[in-house]
Tab-separated table of C-alpha atoms in Angstrom:
chain	number	residue	atom	x	y	z
A	1	MET	CA	22.609	-0.394	9.484
A	2	LYS	CA	21.699	-3.451	11.520
A	3	ILE	CA	18.800	-3.805	13.961
A	4	ILE	CA	19.536	-6.284	16.765
A	5	VAL	CA	16.197	-8.029	17.364
A	6	MET	CA	15.510	-9.606	20.758
A	7	LYS	CA	15.285	-13.411	20.900
A	8	GLY	CA	11.972	-15.235	20.872
A	9	THR	CA	10.547	-13.351	17.919
A	10	SER	CA	9.229	-14.534	14.569
A	11	THR	CA	11.030	-16.171	11.669
A	12	MET	CA	12.445	-13.745	9.166
A	13	PRO	CA	10.761	-13.515	5.754
A	14	PRO	CA	12.578	-14.813	2.677
A	15	PRO	CA	15.374	-12.517	1.487
A	16	ILE	CA	14.734	-9.910	-1.185
A	17	PRO	CA	17.323	-8.686	-3.695
A	18	SER	CA	20.540	-7.702	-1.954
A	19	LYS	CA	21.710	-4.145	-1.453
A	20	PRO	CA	22.993	-2.623	-4.717
A	21	ALA	CA	26.719	-2.246	-5.217
A	22	ALA	CA	28.185	1.055	-4.084
A	23	ASN	CA	29.969	1.613	-7.409
A	24	PRO	CA	27.966	0.052	-10.237
A	25	PRO	CA	29.601	-0.210	-13.677
A	26	PRO	CA	28.655	2.271	-16.394
A	27	ALA	CA	25.067	1.803	-17.486
A	28	PRO	CA	24.651	0.075	-20.848
A	29	ILE	CA	22.721	1.580	-23.703
A	30	ALA	CA	19.189	0.237	-23.895
A	31	SER	CA	16.883	0.212	-26.881
A	32	ASN	CA	14.142	2.808	-27.121
A	33	ILE	CA	11.503	2.078	-24.479
A	34	ASN	CA	8.205	2.261	-26.295
A	35	ILE	CA	6.123	-0.699	-25.231
A	36	ASN	CA	2.622	-1.384	-24.057
A	37	PRO	CA	1.588	-1.515	-21.280
A	38	ILE	CA	3.476	1.608	-20.259
A	39	SER	CA	6.878	0.805	-18.772
A	40	ILE	CA	8.787	2.687	-16.093
A	41	ARG	CA	12.507	2.988	-16.711
A	42	PRO	CA	14.150	0.950	-13.935
A	43	GLY	CA	16.174	2.797	-11.340
A	44	PHE	CA	14.992	6.296	-12.246
A	45	TYR	CA	14.043	7.241	-8.713
A	46	ALA	CA	16.724	7.451	-6.074
A	47	VAL	CA	14.540	6.928	-3.004
A	48	SER	CA	11.028	5.853	-4.072
A	49	PRO	CA	9.091	9.072	-3.488
A	50	ALA	CA	5.340	9.052	-3.127
A	51	SER	CA	5.059	11.543	-5.942
A	52	VAL	CA	7.028	12.534	-9.036
A	53	LYS	CA	9.574	15.227	-8.217
A	54	ILE	CA	11.500	17.770	-10.266
A	55	LEU	CA	15.158	16.741	-10.206
A	56	PRO	CA	17.474	19.321	-8.589
A	57	PHE	CA	20.991	20.022	-9.795
A	58	TYR	CA	22.741	17.696	-7.352
A	59	LEU	CA	20.941	14.724	-8.960
A	60	PHE	CA	22.287	15.610	-12.403
A	61	ILE	CA	24.741	12.708	-12.468
A	62	ILE	CA	22.112	10.236	-11.248
A	63	PHE	CA	19.725	11.538	-13.890
A	64	MET	CA	22.340	11.064	-16.598
A	65	LYS	CA	23.404	7.606	-15.467
A	66	ARG	CA	19.940	6.155	-14.978
A	67	LEU	CA	17.847	7.928	-17.570
A	68	LEU	CA	19.968	9.082	-20.463
A	69	SER	CA	21.671	5.752	-20.909
A	70	ALA	CA	18.245	4.170	-21.241
A	71	ILE	CA	17.064	6.508	-23.990
A	72	VAL	CA	20.244	7.311	-25.867
A	73	LEU	CA	19.300	5.459	-29.050
A	74	SER	CA	15.910	7.130	-29.236
A	75	CYS	CA	17.537	10.547	-28.950
A	76	CYS	CA	20.060	10.015	-31.678
A	77	VAL	CA	18.264	8.279	-34.534
A	78	ALA	CA	18.047	11.605	-36.330
A	79	PHE	CA	21.845	11.658	-36.412
A	80	ALA	CA	22.395	8.045	-37.443
A	81	HIS	CA	23.776	9.273	-40.766
A	82	ALA	CA	26.897	10.500	-38.955
A	83	GLU	CA	29.795	8.354	-40.029
A	84	GLY	CA	31.032	6.124	-37.246
A	85	TYR	CA	28.149	6.743	-34.872
A	86	GLU	CA	26.761	3.218	-35.018
A	87	THR	CA	30.274	1.822	-34.667
A	88	GLY	CA	30.727	3.922	-31.550
A	89	VAL	CA	27.434	2.705	-30.113
A	90	GLU	CA	28.416	-0.897	-30.762
A	91	ALA	CA	31.726	-0.326	-28.993
A	92	TYR	CA	29.921	1.232	-26.036
A	93	ARG	CA	27.503	-1.696	-25.878
A	94	ALA	CA	30.431	-4.135	-25.903
A	95	GLY	CA	32.156	-2.284	-23.066
A	96	ASP	CA	34.975	-1.062	-25.301
A	97	TYR	CA	34.719	2.427	-23.861
A	98	ALA	CA	38.142	3.605	-25.001
A	99	ARG	CA	37.249	2.946	-28.650
A	100	ALA	CA	33.800	4.489	-28.203
A	101	LEU	CA	35.359	7.568	-26.622
A	102	LYS	CA	37.684	8.113	-29.567
A	103	ILE	CA	34.843	7.760	-32.093
A	104	PHE	CA	32.544	10.162	-30.250
A	105	GLN	CA	35.327	12.695	-29.789
A	106	GLU	CA	35.918	12.639	-33.553
A	107	LEU	CA	32.185	13.073	-34.221
A	108	SER	CA	32.029	15.986	-31.776
A	109	ALA	CA	35.028	17.656	-33.449
A	110	ARG	CA	33.230	17.352	-36.813
A	111	GLY	CA	30.166	19.150	-35.425
A	112	TYR	CA	27.834	16.204	-34.820
A	113	GLY	CA	25.618	16.665	-31.774
A	114	ASP	CA	25.169	12.929	-31.276
A	115	GLY	CA	28.890	12.697	-30.501
A	116	ASP	CA	28.512	15.421	-27.878
A	117	TRP	CA	25.521	13.645	-26.373
A	118	MET	CA	27.395	10.368	-26.037
A	119	LEU	CA	30.390	12.143	-24.521
A	120	SER	CA	28.046	13.741	-22.002
A	121	ILE	CA	26.830	10.285	-21.024
A	122	MET	CA	30.346	8.877	-20.828
A	123	TYR	CA	31.540	11.656	-18.520
A	124	ALA	CA	28.422	11.190	-16.359
A	125	ASN	CA	29.038	7.447	-16.136
A	126	GLY	CA	32.816	7.615	-15.853
A	127	ALA	CA	33.246	5.367	-18.898
A	128	ALA	CA	36.864	5.498	-20.184
A	129	VAL	CA	37.191	8.911	-18.517
A	130	MET	CA	37.159	10.272	-14.982
A	131	GLN	CA	33.594	10.969	-13.923
A	132	ASP	CA	33.156	14.707	-14.364
A	133	SER	CA	29.777	16.429	-13.971
A	134	LYS	CA	31.039	19.728	-15.383
A	135	LYS	CA	32.290	18.185	-18.614
A	136	SER	CA	29.099	16.146	-18.838
A	137	GLU	CA	27.116	19.373	-18.585
A	138	GLU	CA	29.262	21.109	-21.200
A	139	TYR	CA	28.774	18.321	-23.721
A	140	ALA	CA	25.034	18.214	-22.964
A	141	MET	CA	24.863	21.964	-23.637
A	142	ARG	CA	26.700	21.538	-26.929
A	143	ALA	CA	24.455	18.623	-27.924
A	144	ALA	CA	21.346	20.714	-27.276
A	145	GLU	CA	22.714	23.617	-29.272
A	146	ARG	CA	23.371	21.209	-32.148
A	147	GLY	CA	19.798	19.948	-32.112
A	148	VAL	CA	19.805	16.749	-30.021
A	149	GLU	CA	16.261	16.940	-28.720
A	150	ASN	CA	16.620	14.902	-25.532
A	151	ALA	CA	19.492	17.146	-24.452
A	152	TYR	CA	16.986	20.001	-24.223
A	153	THR	CA	15.611	18.637	-20.956
A	154	LEU	CA	19.007	18.284	-19.291
A	155	VAL	CA	19.998	21.796	-20.293
A	156	ALA	CA	16.668	23.084	-18.981
A	157	ILE	CA	17.264	21.385	-15.609
A	158	LEU	CA	20.657	23.051	-15.323
A	159	HIS	CA	19.162	26.481	-15.991
A	160	LEU	CA	16.245	25.915	-13.594
A	161	SER	CA	18.270	24.783	-10.571
A	162	LYS	CA	19.371	27.398	-8.060
A	163	LYS	CA	22.263	25.095	-7.154
A	164	SER	CA	23.682	25.392	-10.662
A	165	ASP	CA	26.057	28.142	-11.748
A	166	ARG	CA	24.041	28.167	-14.998
A	167	PHE	CA	20.861	29.193	-13.133
A	168	ASP	CA	18.677	31.208	-15.508
A	169	PRO	CA	14.929	30.387	-15.299
A	170	ALA	CA	14.048	32.177	-18.545
A	171	LYS	CA	16.558	30.082	-20.494
A	172	GLY	CA	15.434	26.953	-18.694
A	173	VAL	CA	11.794	27.466	-19.630
A	174	ALA	CA	12.809	28.260	-23.220
A	175	TRP	CA	14.683	24.945	-23.481
A	176	LEU	CA	11.701	23.083	-22.045
A	177	GLN	CA	9.445	24.701	-24.622
A	178	LYS	CA	11.821	23.604	-27.382
A	179	GLY	CA	11.593	20.089	-26.017
A	180	VAL	CA	7.807	20.267	-25.951
A	181	LYS	CA	7.731	21.329	-29.613
A	182	ALA	CA	9.876	18.278	-30.358
A	183	HIS	CA	7.371	16.104	-28.403
A	184	ASN	CA	10.050	15.147	-25.898
A	185	PRO	CA	8.378	13.332	-22.964
A	186	GLU	CA	10.795	14.577	-20.307
A	187	SER	CA	10.329	18.200	-21.382
A	188	LEU	CA	6.555	17.768	-21.404
A	189	ARG	CA	6.586	16.240	-17.934
A	190	ILE	CA	8.862	18.804	-16.300
A	191	LEU	CA	7.073	21.760	-17.902
A	192	ALA	CA	3.782	20.305	-16.643
A	193	LEU	CA	5.191	20.084	-13.109
A	194	HIS	CA	6.376	23.696	-13.235
A	195	LYS	CA	3.047	24.936	-14.609
A	196	SER	CA	1.109	23.109	-11.919
A	197	LYS	CA	3.187	24.796	-9.183
A	198	GLY	CA	3.523	28.193	-10.889
A	199	LYS	CA	7.299	27.954	-10.673
A	200	TYR	CA	9.108	30.366	-13.010
A	201	MET	CA	5.847	30.902	-14.909
A	202	PRO	CA	2.200	31.728	-14.191
A	203	GLN	CA	0.411	28.843	-12.484
A	204	ASP	CA	-1.809	26.981	-14.925
A	205	LYS	CA	-3.076	23.693	-13.508
A	206	GLU	CA	-5.359	22.956	-16.447
A	207	GLY	CA	-2.510	23.578	-18.880
A	208	ALA	CA	-0.259	21.364	-16.774
A	209	PHE	CA	-2.816	18.572	-16.914
A	210	ARG	CA	-3.015	18.850	-20.725
A	211	LEU	CA	0.777	18.665	-21.033
A	212	MET	CA	0.997	15.636	-18.751
A	213	LYS	CA	-1.767	13.903	-20.696
A	214	GLU	CA	-0.012	14.646	-24.000
A	215	CYS	CA	3.148	13.148	-22.549
A	216	MET	CA	1.352	10.026	-21.352
A	217	GLU	CA	-0.112	9.561	-24.825
A	218	LEU	CA	3.481	9.242	-26.039
A	219	ASN	CA	3.510	6.033	-23.976
A	220	ASP	CA	5.732	7.536	-21.279
A	221	ALA	CA	5.440	5.793	-17.913
A	222	LEU	CA	6.685	8.690	-15.783
A	223	CYS	CA	3.994	10.873	-17.297
A	224	ALA	CA	1.405	8.179	-16.632
A	225	MET	CA	2.507	8.311	-12.997
A	226	GLY	CA	2.339	12.103	-13.035
A	227	LEU	CA	-1.135	12.075	-14.574
A	228	ALA	CA	-2.314	9.559	-11.990
A	229	GLU	CA	-1.087	11.879	-9.251
A	230	MET	CA	-2.975	14.778	-10.848
A	231	TYR	CA	-6.187	12.742	-10.850
A	232	ALA	CA	-5.594	11.780	-7.214
A	233	LYS	CA	-5.042	15.408	-6.138
A	234	GLY	CA	-7.524	17.001	-8.541
A	235	THR	CA	-4.803	19.101	-10.169
A	236	GLY	CA	-6.217	20.736	-13.299
A	237	THR	CA	-8.993	18.145	-13.480
A	238	PRO	CA	-11.816	16.885	-11.243
A	239	GLN	CA	-10.398	14.635	-8.537
A	240	SER	CA	-10.804	10.954	-9.320
A	241	TYR	CA	-9.084	8.310	-7.229
A	242	THR	CA	-10.664	5.692	-9.474
A	243	LYS	CA	-8.904	7.059	-12.575
A	244	ALA	CA	-5.665	7.406	-10.634
A	245	PHE	CA	-5.846	3.805	-9.430
A	246	ARG	CA	-6.548	2.533	-12.958
A	247	LEU	CA	-3.623	4.512	-14.363
A	248	TYR	CA	-1.205	3.131	-11.802
A	249	LYS	CA	-2.413	-0.369	-12.661
A	250	SER	CA	-1.764	0.290	-16.374
A	251	VAL	CA	1.957	0.845	-15.806
A	252	ARG	CA	4.341	-2.066	-16.284
A	253	ASP	CA	6.181	-1.503	-13.066
A	254	ASP	CA	9.870	-2.221	-13.640
A	255	ALA	CA	10.921	0.009	-10.724
A	256	GLY	CA	8.118	-0.812	-8.285
A	257	GLU	CA	6.814	2.772	-8.170
A	258	ALA	CA	3.328	2.021	-9.477
A	259	ASN	CA	2.867	-0.922	-7.108
A	260	TYR	CA	4.060	1.286	-4.278
A	261	MET	CA	1.352	3.826	-5.080
A	262	LEU	CA	-1.268	1.091	-5.489
A	263	GLY	CA	-0.330	-0.076	-2.022
A	264	ARG	CA	-0.714	3.425	-0.583
A	265	MET	CA	-4.120	3.831	-2.201
A	266	SER	CA	-5.235	0.393	-0.989
A	267	GLU	CA	-4.218	1.378	2.558
A	268	ALA	CA	-6.241	4.593	2.332
A	269	GLY	CA	-9.222	3.171	0.415
A	270	GLN	CA	-8.692	5.597	-2.463
A	271	GLY	CA	-10.057	4.374	-5.798
A	272	THR	CA	-10.562	0.937	-4.286
A	273	ASP	CA	-11.822	-0.643	-1.065
A	274	LYS	CA	-9.549	-0.199	1.946
A	275	ASP	CA	-7.638	-3.457	2.136
A	276	PHE	CA	-4.394	-3.778	4.109
A	277	GLY	CA	-3.879	-7.308	2.866
A	278	LEU	CA	-4.020	-6.149	-0.754
A	279	ALA	CA	-1.725	-3.242	0.120
A	280	MET	CA	0.779	-5.752	1.486
A	281	GLU	CA	0.651	-7.705	-1.788
A	282	TYR	CA	1.389	-4.566	-3.794
A	283	TYR	CA	4.241	-3.592	-1.463
A	284	LEU	CA	5.795	-7.054	-1.619
A	285	SER	CA	5.685	-6.915	-5.416
A	286	ALA	CA	7.401	-3.521	-5.353
A	287	ALA	CA	9.952	-4.709	-2.781
A	288	LYS	CA	11.026	-7.507	-5.117
A	289	LYS	CA	12.034	-4.720	-7.503
A	290	GLN	CA	14.185	-3.098	-4.816
A	291	ASN	CA	11.723	-0.326	-3.948
A	292	GLY	CA	12.834	1.036	-0.582
A	293	GLY	CA	9.606	2.928	0.034
A	294	ALA	CA	7.602	-0.276	-0.279
A	295	MET	CA	9.957	-2.071	2.120
A	296	ASN	CA	9.355	0.645	4.687
A	297	ARG	CA	5.564	0.392	4.293
A	298	ILE	CA	5.717	-3.393	4.785
A	299	GLY	CA	7.551	-2.730	8.038
A	300	GLU	CA	4.889	-0.233	9.101
A	301	LEU	CA	2.089	-2.727	8.432
A	302	TYR	CA	3.868	-5.278	10.632
A	303	LEU	CA	4.493	-2.610	13.267
A	304	ARG	CA	0.790	-1.682	13.424
A	305	GLY	CA	-0.570	-5.170	12.799
A	306	GLN	CA	-2.592	-4.113	9.757
A	307	GLY	CA	-3.343	-6.849	7.248
A	308	VAL	CA	-0.911	-9.085	9.150
A	309	ALA	CA	-0.308	-10.055	12.773
A	310	ARG	CA	1.697	-7.428	14.654
A	311	ASP	CA	5.323	-8.538	14.555
A	312	TYR	CA	8.142	-6.246	15.667
A	313	ALA	CA	10.827	-8.587	14.344
A	314	GLN	CA	9.332	-8.512	10.872
A	315	ALA	CA	9.009	-4.726	11.143
A	316	ALA	CA	12.676	-4.436	12.108
A	317	TYR	CA	13.687	-6.678	9.200
A	318	TRP	CA	11.885	-4.543	6.638
A	319	PHE	CA	12.991	-1.208	8.116
A	320	GLU	CA	16.568	-2.430	7.902
A	321	LYS	CA	16.046	-3.495	4.267
A	322	ALA	CA	14.509	-0.106	3.451
A	323	ALA	CA	17.523	1.612	5.001
A	324	ASP	CA	19.839	-0.555	2.889
A	325	PHE	CA	18.087	0.865	-0.173
A	326	GLN	CA	18.600	4.448	1.025
A	327	ASN	CA	15.017	4.979	2.223
A	328	SER	CA	15.214	7.564	4.993
A	329	ASP	CA	11.780	6.676	6.399
A	330	GLY	CA	13.101	3.182	7.097
A	331	LEU	CA	15.922	4.773	9.087
A	332	VAL	CA	13.451	6.892	11.065
A	333	ASN	CA	11.311	3.875	11.868
A	334	GLY	CA	14.378	1.893	12.892
A	335	GLY	CA	15.173	4.726	15.279
A	336	HIS	CA	11.633	4.591	16.665
A	337	LEU	CA	12.050	0.888	17.478
A	338	TYR	CA	15.120	1.645	19.582
A	339	ALA	CA	13.583	4.769	21.128
A	340	GLN	CA	10.508	2.840	22.286
A	341	GLY	CA	12.012	-0.596	22.829
A	342	LEU	CA	9.727	-2.316	20.329
A	343	GLY	CA	11.118	-5.790	19.614
A	344	VAL	CA	14.596	-4.552	20.555
A	345	LYS	CA	16.275	-3.436	23.747
A	346	ARG	CA	15.541	0.243	24.291
A	347	ASP	CA	18.684	2.182	23.405
A	348	ASP	CA	18.515	5.962	23.028
A	349	ALA	CA	22.081	6.242	21.745
A	350	GLU	CA	21.349	3.715	18.998
A	351	ALA	CA	18.117	5.551	18.143
A	352	VAL	CA	20.132	8.747	17.730
A	353	LYS	CA	22.402	7.015	15.202
A	354	TRP	CA	19.429	5.993	13.061
A	355	TYR	CA	17.783	9.407	13.310
A	356	GLN	CA	21.060	11.150	12.524
A	357	GLU	CA	21.626	9.178	9.333
A	358	ALA	CA	18.055	9.883	8.209
A	359	ALA	CA	18.416	13.586	9.038
A	360	GLU	CA	21.573	13.749	6.932
A	361	LYS	CA	19.469	12.458	4.036
A	362	GLY	CA	17.071	15.390	4.501
A	363	ASN	CA	14.303	13.621	6.446
A	364	SER	CA	12.344	16.222	8.424
A	365	ASP	CA	10.760	13.682	10.791
A	366	ALA	CA	14.252	12.534	11.760
A	367	MET	CA	15.290	16.139	12.418
A	368	ARG	CA	12.314	16.609	14.749
A	369	ALA	CA	12.995	13.335	16.554
A	370	LEU	CA	16.631	14.360	17.051
A	371	ALA	CA	15.512	17.801	18.243
A	372	ARG	CA	13.395	16.217	20.977
A	373	PHE	CA	16.274	13.972	22.034
A	374	HIS	CA	18.528	17.036	22.307
A	375	GLU	CA	15.862	18.829	24.340
A	376	GLU	CA	15.484	15.914	26.728
A	377	GLY	CA	19.103	14.785	26.778
A	378	ARG	CA	18.225	11.325	25.489
A	379	GLY	CA	21.186	9.531	23.903
A	380	VAL	CA	23.015	12.873	23.589
A	381	ALA	CA	23.965	15.735	25.876
A	382	ALA	CA	21.027	18.074	26.440
A	383	SER	CA	21.291	21.136	24.208
A	384	SER	CA	18.458	23.600	23.682
A	385	SER	CA	20.407	25.392	20.933
A	386	ASN	CA	20.918	22.165	18.966
A	387	ALA	CA	17.267	21.301	19.435
A	388	SER	CA	16.166	24.728	18.225
A	389	GLN	CA	18.346	24.494	15.113
A	390	LEU	CA	17.035	21.022	14.271
A	391	PHE	CA	13.420	22.148	14.635
A	392	CYS	CA	14.240	25.102	12.385
A	393	ASN	CA	15.922	22.917	9.758
A	394	ALA	CA	12.882	20.631	9.672
A	395	ALA	CA	10.482	23.550	9.212
A	396	LEU	CA	12.580	25.026	6.405
A	397	ASN	CA	12.836	21.626	4.756
A	398	ASP	CA	9.060	21.083	4.888
A	399	GLN	CA	7.981	24.556	3.787
A	400	PRO	CA	7.420	23.589	0.106
A	401	ARG	CA	5.291	20.616	1.182
A	402	MET	CA	3.266	22.829	3.522
A	403	LEU	CA	2.594	25.313	0.720
A	404	GLU	CA	1.288	22.468	-1.453
A	405	GLU	CA	-0.963	21.258	1.369
A	406	LEU	CA	-2.375	24.747	1.931
A	407	ALA	CA	-3.251	24.935	-1.767
A	408	GLU	CA	-5.463	21.857	-1.418
A	409	ALA	CA	-9.187	22.223	-0.774
A	410	ASN	CA	-10.608	21.000	2.551
A	411	LEU	CA	-7.291	20.583	4.322
A	412	GLU	CA	-7.883	18.744	7.596
A	413	ALA	CA	-7.715	20.729	10.833
A	414	ALA	CA	-4.878	18.560	12.179
A	415	ALA	CA	-2.751	19.373	9.136
A	416	ARG	CA	-3.460	23.106	9.496
A	417	LYS	CA	-2.526	22.896	13.196
A	418	ASN	CA	0.831	21.360	12.302
A	419	ILE	CA	1.484	24.048	9.716
A	420	ILE	CA	0.710	26.806	12.223
A	421	GLY	CA	3.144	25.143	14.625
A	422	GLU	CA	5.845	25.012	11.941
A	423	LEU	CA	5.249	28.690	11.154
A	424	ALA	CA	5.880	29.432	14.832
A	425	VAL	CA	9.160	27.525	14.573
A	426	LEU	CA	10.145	29.632	11.564
A	427	TYR	CA	9.439	32.793	13.593
A	428	HIS	CA	11.812	31.408	16.232
A	429	CYS	CA	14.638	30.452	13.828
A	430	LYS	CA	18.012	32.093	14.280
A	431	ASN	CA	18.821	32.115	10.542
A	432	LYS	CA	16.376	34.974	10.176
A	433	SER	CA	16.544	35.880	6.488
A	434	GLU	CA	15.883	32.384	5.128
A	435	ALA	CA	13.263	31.674	7.789
A	436	ARG	CA	11.550	35.023	7.209
A	437	GLU	CA	11.263	34.316	3.488
A	438	ALA	CA	9.834	30.850	4.149
A	439	ALA	CA	7.412	32.201	6.749
A	440	SER	CA	6.167	34.990	4.472
A	441	ALA	CA	5.081	32.508	1.811
A	442	LEU	CA	3.127	30.501	4.404
A	443	GLU	CA	1.515	33.607	5.903
A	444	THR	CA	-0.221	34.434	2.625
A	445	ARG	CA	-2.080	31.088	2.779
A	446	LEU	CA	-3.213	31.415	6.422
A	447	THR	CA	-5.890	33.504	8.106
A	448	ALA	CA	-5.075	36.430	10.381
A	449	ALA	CA	-6.185	34.364	13.390
A	450	GLU	CA	-3.857	31.527	12.383
A	451	ARG	CA	-0.918	33.913	11.957
A	452	ASP	CA	-1.632	35.403	15.390
A	453	ALA	CA	-1.725	31.918	16.890
A	454	ALA	CA	1.689	31.161	15.385
A	455	GLN	CA	3.130	34.400	16.776
A	456	ALA	CA	1.740	33.637	20.239
A	457	LEU	CA	3.137	30.101	20.153
A	458	ALA	CA	6.585	31.359	19.099
A	459	GLY	CA	6.515	33.696	22.086
A	460	ASN	CA	5.952	30.703	24.372
A	461	PHE	CA	9.027	28.810	23.185
A	462	LYS	CA	11.493	28.620	26.028
A	463	ASP	CA	14.920	27.044	26.182
A	464	GLY	CA	14.388	23.305	26.031
A	465	GLY	CA	10.645	23.567	25.540
A	466	ILE	CA	9.822	23.776	21.821
A	467	GLY	CA	8.749	20.143	21.569
A	468	LYS	CA	6.531	20.332	24.653
A	469	ALA	CA	4.991	23.598	23.459
A	470	LEU	CA	4.169	22.044	20.074
A	471	ASP	CA	2.638	18.996	21.772
A	472	SER	CA	0.312	21.114	23.906
A	473	PHE	CA	-0.564	23.612	21.157
A	474	ALA	CA	-4.317	23.841	20.537
A	475	PRO	CA	-5.171	26.941	18.446
A	476	SER	CA	-8.647	28.333	19.037
A	477	SER	CA	-8.764	29.405	15.367
A	478	LEU	CA	-9.382	25.736	14.475
């Protein structure tokens, strides 16, 4: 999307790498990544999150295309004795996918798991075959059953995702444990994430920390990032921003994720002195590696005038770049510029377009902004029912994050106030069963007074007034 900046503003910064192609060619096979300092596999993250996330089922193809292709040789060295395997790999490297396909099909028919694994990758990438997630899954399952250790993680993800027709948490955990016994970094990392959250197993934060540390010691960059996050949050270990900052600095940042986090910590003064100028340097370094999250933060620094002179044109430039790289926060901020007329002509209808695109990407802030526009009839026809549904969708979307926040010690009063407000929204939701389930989990983490405050607030919601009620909410329990 394009932001039309008003004339008389600053000169645009030098261009960064252009927007990636919509249909990139099949990913090539890369050699085993085992270098020092720790290296992040480029392109692993889809949208530059602030923390490492467990991949859901709908990202299976992305996971296969961006991760498996990068580690395929390391997974298959145990099967290098299979006749024709190396020839098939060479053909794949050379882009002769038809020849590679024939070789791997023959290997699969003869019972070799490495052939199955390569076929899984080829169906995920659409190399010499129509891209087909189901066939990719089937070959990954067969590869795991035939002992290809890195397939264990993919099979575990399929069994652990509620969006998958293979959903079976017990089997998923069993496959992760097999991967852990094989010292597979991805299995170690994902099992650590599940243990830390108590998902499909008893919560064990100390055990999660040990698993993540074991994974990092295998020179795995994603686990180094995960361990840094654990130090920053005090998950299974005493909180230490200093150790987190040092870990992020130890990562050779091919994807810009570590520099993004270093920028966030420099902004907050965590593990280092608060320094917006230094944060900008980290973000610019990450932006050069096409990190959309960093581009958005650069725009926010220009918007607020932190570390640089306030410059709405520069902010608009970077929000637009972030949006080009699928960063939904950049879309939200672009919408804010139009909604408030900052450096652009105020245009509610244009703001709605930016918020809508971000909301479709699952951004809760965009959903709330759209809800308020529907309440007030800004850029769209006034609709209290649409507003109510958008507020509800945002609360449901943010419920896992709120649970994590409530598990943290010394949660700030402002954050608790917001959570109480979101609980009130869940009480008001029309999709009762899903909202009731989400609300029940939050209720167990709140005091009786806080639950009562949420109930009272929900009772005050009137048609067209949810946003105003949330703005004026001041619970006495806090």
